[in-house]
PDB file of C-alpha atoms and ligand atoms in Angstrom:
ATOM      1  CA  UNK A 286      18.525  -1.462 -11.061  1.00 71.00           C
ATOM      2  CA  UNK A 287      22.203  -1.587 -11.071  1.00 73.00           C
ATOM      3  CA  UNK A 288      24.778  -0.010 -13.091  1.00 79.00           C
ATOM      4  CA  UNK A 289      28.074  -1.512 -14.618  1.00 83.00           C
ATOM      5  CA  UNK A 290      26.475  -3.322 -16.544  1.00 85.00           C
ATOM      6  CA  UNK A 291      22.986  -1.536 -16.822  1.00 93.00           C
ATOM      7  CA  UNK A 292      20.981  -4.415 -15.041  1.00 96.00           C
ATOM      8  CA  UNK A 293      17.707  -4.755 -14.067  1.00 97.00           C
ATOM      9  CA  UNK A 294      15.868  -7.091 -11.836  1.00 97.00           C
ATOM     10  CA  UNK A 295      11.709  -7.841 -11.821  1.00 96.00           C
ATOM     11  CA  UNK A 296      10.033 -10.510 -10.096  1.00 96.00           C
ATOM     12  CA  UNK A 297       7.156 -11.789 -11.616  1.00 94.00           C
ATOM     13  CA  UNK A 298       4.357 -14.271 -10.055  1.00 92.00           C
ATOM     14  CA  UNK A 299       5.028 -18.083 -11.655  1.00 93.00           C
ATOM     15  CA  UNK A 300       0.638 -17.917 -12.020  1.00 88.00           C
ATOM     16  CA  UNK A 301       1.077 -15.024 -14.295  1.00 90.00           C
ATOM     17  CA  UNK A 302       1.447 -15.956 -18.404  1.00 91.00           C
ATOM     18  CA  UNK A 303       4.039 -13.076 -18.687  1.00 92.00           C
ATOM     19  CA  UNK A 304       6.568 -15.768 -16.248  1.00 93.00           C
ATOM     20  CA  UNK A 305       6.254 -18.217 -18.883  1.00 93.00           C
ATOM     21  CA  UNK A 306       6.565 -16.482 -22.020  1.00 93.00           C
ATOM     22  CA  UNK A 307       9.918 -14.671 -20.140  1.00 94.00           C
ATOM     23  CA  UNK A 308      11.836 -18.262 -19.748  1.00 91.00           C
ATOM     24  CA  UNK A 309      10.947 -18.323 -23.286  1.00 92.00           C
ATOM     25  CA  UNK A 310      11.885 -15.289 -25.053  1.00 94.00           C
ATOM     26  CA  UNK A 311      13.805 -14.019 -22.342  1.00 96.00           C
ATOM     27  CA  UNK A 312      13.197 -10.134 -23.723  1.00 97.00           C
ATOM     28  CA  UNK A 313      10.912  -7.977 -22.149  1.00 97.00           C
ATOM     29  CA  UNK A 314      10.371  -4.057 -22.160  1.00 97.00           C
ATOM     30  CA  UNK A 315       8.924  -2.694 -19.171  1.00 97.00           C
ATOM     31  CA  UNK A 316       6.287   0.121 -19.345  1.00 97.00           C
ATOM     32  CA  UNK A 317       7.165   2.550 -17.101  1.00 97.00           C
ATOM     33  CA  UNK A 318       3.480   4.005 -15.659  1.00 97.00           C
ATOM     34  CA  UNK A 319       2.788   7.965 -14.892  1.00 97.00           C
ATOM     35  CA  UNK A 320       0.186   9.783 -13.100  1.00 97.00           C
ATOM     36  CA  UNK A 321      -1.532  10.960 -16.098  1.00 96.00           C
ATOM     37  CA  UNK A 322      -2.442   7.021 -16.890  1.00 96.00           C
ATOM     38  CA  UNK A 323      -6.139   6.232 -16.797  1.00 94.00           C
ATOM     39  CA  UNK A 324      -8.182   3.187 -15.320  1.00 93.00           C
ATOM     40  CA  UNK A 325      -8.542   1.462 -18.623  1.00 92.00           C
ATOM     41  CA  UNK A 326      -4.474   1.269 -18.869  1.00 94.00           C
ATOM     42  CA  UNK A 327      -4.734  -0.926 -16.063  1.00 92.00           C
ATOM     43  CA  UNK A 328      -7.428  -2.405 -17.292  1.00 88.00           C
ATOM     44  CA  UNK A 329      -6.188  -3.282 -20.449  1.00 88.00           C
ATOM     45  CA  UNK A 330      -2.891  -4.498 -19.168  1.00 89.00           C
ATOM     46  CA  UNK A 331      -3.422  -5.746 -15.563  1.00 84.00           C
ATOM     47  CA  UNK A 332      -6.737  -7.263 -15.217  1.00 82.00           C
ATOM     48  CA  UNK A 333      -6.590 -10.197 -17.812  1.00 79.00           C
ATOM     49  CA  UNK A 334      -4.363 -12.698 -19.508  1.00 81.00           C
ATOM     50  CA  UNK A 335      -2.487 -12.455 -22.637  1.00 84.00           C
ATOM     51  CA  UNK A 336      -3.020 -16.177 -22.433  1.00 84.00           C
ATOM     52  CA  UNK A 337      -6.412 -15.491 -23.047  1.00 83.00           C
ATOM     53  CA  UNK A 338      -6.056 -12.371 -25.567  1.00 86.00           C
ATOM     54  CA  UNK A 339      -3.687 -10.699 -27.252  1.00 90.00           C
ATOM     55  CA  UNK A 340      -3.929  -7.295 -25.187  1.00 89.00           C
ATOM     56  CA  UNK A 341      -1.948  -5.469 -28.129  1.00 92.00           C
ATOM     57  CA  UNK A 342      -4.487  -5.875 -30.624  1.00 90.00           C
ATOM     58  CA  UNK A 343      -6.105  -3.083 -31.800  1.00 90.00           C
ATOM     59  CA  UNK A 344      -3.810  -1.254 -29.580  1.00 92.00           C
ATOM     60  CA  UNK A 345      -2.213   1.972 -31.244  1.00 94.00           C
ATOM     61  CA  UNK A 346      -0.984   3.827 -28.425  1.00 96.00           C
ATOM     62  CA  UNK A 347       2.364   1.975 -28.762  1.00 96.00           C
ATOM     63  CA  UNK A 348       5.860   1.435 -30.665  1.00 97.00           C
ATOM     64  CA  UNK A 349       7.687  -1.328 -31.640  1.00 97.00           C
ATOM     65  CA  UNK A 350      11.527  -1.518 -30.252  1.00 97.00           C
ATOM     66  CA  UNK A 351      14.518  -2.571 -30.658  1.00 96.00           C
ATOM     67  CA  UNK A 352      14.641  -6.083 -28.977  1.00 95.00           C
ATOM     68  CA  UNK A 353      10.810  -6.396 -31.072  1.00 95.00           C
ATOM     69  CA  UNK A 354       8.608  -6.006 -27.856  1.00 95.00           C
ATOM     70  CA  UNK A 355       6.454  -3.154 -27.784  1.00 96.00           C
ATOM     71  CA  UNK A 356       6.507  -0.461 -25.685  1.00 97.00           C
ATOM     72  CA  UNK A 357       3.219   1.540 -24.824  1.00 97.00           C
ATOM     73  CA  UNK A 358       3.076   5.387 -25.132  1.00 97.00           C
ATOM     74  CA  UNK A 359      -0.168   6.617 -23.493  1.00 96.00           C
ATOM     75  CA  UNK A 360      -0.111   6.988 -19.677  1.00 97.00           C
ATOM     76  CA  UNK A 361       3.449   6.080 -19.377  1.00 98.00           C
ATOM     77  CA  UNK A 362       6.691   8.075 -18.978  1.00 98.00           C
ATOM     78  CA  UNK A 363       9.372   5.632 -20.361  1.00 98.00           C
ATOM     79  CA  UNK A 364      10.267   2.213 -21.165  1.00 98.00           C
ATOM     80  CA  UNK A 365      13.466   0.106 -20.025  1.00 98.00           C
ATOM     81  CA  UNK A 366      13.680  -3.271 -22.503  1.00 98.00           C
ATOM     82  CA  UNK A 367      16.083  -5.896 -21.592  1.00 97.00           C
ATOM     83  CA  UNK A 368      17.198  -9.055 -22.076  1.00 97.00           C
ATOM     84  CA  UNK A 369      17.022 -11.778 -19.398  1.00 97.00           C
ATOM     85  CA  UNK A 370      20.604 -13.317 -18.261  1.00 96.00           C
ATOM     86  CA  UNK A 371      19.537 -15.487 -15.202  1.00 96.00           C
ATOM     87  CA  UNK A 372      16.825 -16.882 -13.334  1.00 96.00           C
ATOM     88  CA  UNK A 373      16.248 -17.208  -9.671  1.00 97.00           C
ATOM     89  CA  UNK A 374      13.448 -19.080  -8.334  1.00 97.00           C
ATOM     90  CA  UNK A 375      11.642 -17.441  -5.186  1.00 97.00           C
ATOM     91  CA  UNK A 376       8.682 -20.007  -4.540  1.00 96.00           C
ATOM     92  CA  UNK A 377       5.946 -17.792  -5.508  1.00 94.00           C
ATOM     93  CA  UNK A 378       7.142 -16.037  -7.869  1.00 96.00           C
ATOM     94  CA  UNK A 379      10.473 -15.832 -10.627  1.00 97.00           C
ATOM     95  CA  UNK A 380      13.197 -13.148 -10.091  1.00 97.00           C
ATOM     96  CA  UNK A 381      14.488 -12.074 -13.688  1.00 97.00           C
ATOM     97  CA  UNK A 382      17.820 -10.848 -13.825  1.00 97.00           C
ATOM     98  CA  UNK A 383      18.316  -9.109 -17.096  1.00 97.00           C
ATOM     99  CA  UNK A 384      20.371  -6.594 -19.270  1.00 97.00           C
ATOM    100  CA  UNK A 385      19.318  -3.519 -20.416  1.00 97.00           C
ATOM    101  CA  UNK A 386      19.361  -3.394 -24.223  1.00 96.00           C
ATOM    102  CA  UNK A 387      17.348   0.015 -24.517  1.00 97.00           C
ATOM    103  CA  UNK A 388      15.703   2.858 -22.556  1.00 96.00           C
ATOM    104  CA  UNK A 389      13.630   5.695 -23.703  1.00 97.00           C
ATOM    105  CA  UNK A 390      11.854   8.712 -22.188  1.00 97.00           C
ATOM    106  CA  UNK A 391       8.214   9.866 -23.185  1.00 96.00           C
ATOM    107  CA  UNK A 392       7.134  12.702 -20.718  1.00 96.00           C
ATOM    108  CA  UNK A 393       8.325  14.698 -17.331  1.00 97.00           C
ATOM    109  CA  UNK A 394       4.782  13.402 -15.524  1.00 97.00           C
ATOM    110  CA  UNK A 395       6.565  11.340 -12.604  1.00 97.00           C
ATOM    111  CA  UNK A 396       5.371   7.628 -12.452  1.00 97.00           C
ATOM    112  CA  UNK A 397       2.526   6.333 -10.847  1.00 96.00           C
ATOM    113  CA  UNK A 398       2.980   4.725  -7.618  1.00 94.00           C
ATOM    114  CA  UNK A 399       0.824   1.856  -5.821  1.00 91.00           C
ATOM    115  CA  UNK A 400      -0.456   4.280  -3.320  1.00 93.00           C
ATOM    116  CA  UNK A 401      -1.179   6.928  -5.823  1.00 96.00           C
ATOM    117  CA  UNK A 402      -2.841   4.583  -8.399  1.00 94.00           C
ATOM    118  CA  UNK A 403      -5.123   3.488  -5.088  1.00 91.00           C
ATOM    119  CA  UNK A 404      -5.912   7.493  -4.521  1.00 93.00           C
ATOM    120  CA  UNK A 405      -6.001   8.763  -7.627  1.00 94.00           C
ATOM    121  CA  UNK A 406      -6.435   6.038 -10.720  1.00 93.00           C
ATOM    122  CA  UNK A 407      -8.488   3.098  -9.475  1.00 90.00           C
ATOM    123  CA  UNK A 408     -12.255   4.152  -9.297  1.00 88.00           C
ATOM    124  CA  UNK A 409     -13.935   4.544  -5.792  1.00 84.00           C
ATOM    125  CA  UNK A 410     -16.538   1.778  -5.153  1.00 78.00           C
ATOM    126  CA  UNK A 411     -20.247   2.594  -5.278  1.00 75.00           C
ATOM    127  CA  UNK A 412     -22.544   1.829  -2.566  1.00 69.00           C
ATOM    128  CA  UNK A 413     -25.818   0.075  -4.460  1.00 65.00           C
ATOM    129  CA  UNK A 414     -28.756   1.240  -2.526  1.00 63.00           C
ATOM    130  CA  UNK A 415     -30.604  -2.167  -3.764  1.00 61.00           C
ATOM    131  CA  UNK A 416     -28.062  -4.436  -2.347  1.00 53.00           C
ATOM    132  CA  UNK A 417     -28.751  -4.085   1.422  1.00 58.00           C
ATOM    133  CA  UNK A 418     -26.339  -6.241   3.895  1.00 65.00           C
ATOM    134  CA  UNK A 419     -24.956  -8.506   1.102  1.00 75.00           C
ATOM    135  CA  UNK A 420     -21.811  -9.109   1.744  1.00 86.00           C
ATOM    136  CA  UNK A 421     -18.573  -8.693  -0.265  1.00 91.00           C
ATOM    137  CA  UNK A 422     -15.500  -9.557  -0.552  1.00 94.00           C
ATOM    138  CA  UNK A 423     -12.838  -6.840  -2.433  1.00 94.00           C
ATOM    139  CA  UNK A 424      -9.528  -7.085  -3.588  1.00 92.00           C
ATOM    140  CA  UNK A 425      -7.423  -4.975  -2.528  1.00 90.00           C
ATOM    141  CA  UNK A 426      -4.931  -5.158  -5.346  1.00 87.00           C
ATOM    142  CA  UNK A 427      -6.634  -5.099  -8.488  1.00 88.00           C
ATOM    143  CA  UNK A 428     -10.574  -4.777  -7.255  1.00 89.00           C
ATOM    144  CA  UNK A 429     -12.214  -7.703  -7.946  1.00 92.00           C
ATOM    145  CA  UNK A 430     -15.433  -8.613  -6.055  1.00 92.00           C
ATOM    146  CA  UNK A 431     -16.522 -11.841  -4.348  1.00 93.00           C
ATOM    147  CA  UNK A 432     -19.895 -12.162  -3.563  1.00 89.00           C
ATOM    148  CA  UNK A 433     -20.772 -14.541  -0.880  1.00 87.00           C
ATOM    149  CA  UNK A 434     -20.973 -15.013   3.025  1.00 86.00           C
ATOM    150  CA  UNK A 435     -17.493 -16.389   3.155  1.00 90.00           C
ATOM    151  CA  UNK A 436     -14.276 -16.364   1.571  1.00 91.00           C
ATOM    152  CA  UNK A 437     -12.699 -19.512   0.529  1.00 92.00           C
ATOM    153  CA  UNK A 438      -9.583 -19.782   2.944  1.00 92.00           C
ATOM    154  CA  UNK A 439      -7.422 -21.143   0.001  1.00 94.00           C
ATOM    155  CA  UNK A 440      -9.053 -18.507  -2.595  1.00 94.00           C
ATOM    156  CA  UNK A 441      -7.257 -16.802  -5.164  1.00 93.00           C
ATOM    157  CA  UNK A 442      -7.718 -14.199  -7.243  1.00 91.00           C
ATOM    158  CA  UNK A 443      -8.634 -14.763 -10.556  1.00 89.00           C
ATOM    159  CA  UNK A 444      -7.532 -11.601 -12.034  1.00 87.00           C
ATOM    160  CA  UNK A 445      -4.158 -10.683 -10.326  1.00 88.00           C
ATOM    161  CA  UNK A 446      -3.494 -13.893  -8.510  1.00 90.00           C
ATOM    162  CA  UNK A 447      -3.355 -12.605  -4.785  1.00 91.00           C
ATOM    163  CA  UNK A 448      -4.538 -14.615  -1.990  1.00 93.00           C
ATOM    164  CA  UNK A 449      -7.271 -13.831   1.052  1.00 94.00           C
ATOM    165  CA  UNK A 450      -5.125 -11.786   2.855  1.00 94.00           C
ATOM    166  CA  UNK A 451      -5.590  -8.850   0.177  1.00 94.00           C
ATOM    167  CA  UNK A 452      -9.430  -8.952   0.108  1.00 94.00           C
ATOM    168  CA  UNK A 453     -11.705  -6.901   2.418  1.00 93.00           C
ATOM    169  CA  UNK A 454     -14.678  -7.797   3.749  1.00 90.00           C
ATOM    170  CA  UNK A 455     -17.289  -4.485   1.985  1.00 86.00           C
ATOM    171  CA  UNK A 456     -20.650  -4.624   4.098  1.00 73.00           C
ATOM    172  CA  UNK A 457     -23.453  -2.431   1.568  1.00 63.00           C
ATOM    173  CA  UNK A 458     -26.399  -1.334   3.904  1.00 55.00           C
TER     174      UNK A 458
HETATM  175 FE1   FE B 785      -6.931  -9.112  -7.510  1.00 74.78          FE
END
């Protein structure tokens, strides 16, 4: 983030549907995450496509602002909506430089961060006592299981788009 003008900067991977709509619409509010968020936030919002739903309907825990995105309220602290002012490409994924058109506060719980979403959100695996020595392949970003003896060198993820070096090999025995 930078100040004089309020700016900020997210980089988002080209694979993901929100990259697209962005060089569209070019305004986006971000969702600003706290501790108190549950596993179905993420759920809701990280682990599938709004190219292949609209993840907003039926969705009440959320307000409409000023730029006409919508902002969720449940399990987050804040919001920062801006508008998008330049483009940089960075291979993999799109930088979005943007203005800040709005900001506004929900809560005091501090935002979630990767590690503590790993510790304390994201749901421990369970150990199936039927599936002896079958081997497994977890990512480490979102969760998502591969079943199989090997992993596809040039595999991706289908849910958050992350390549073999964030999976695990998970042994059950
Ligand atoms: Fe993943």
């Amino acid at each position: 983030m930078a100040s004089s003008p309020d700016r900020i900067c997210i980089s988002v991977n080209k694979g993901n549907f929100t990259a697209e709509m962005l060089q569209y619409t070019k305004d986006f509010t971000v969702s600003i995450i706290s501790q108190d968020a549950t596993f179905g936030l993420f759920k809701t919002f990280g682990f599938c496509s709004g190219k292949e739903m609209d993840r907003f309907k039926g969705y009440e825990q959320c307000i409409r602002v000023s730029n006409g995105t919508l902002a969720v309220t449940e399990g987050t602290n804040g919001f920062i909506s801006a508008h998008v002012e330049e483009t940089v490409d960075l291979g993999s994924h799109y930088l979005f430089v943007a203005t800040i058109t709005e900001k506004g506060n929900f809560s005091s719980t501090p935002s979630t961060t990767y590690g503590y979403y790993h510790a304390n959100i994201k749901p421990k695996p369970q150990p199936k006592k039927e599936e002896t020595a079958k081997k497994k392949y977890v990512c480490k970003i979102c969760g998502y299981e591969y079943e199989g003896e090997e992993l596809p060198s040039d595999f991706v993820c289908p849910i958050c788009k992350h390549g073999v070096s964030d999976f695990e090999k998970v042994t059950n025995n």
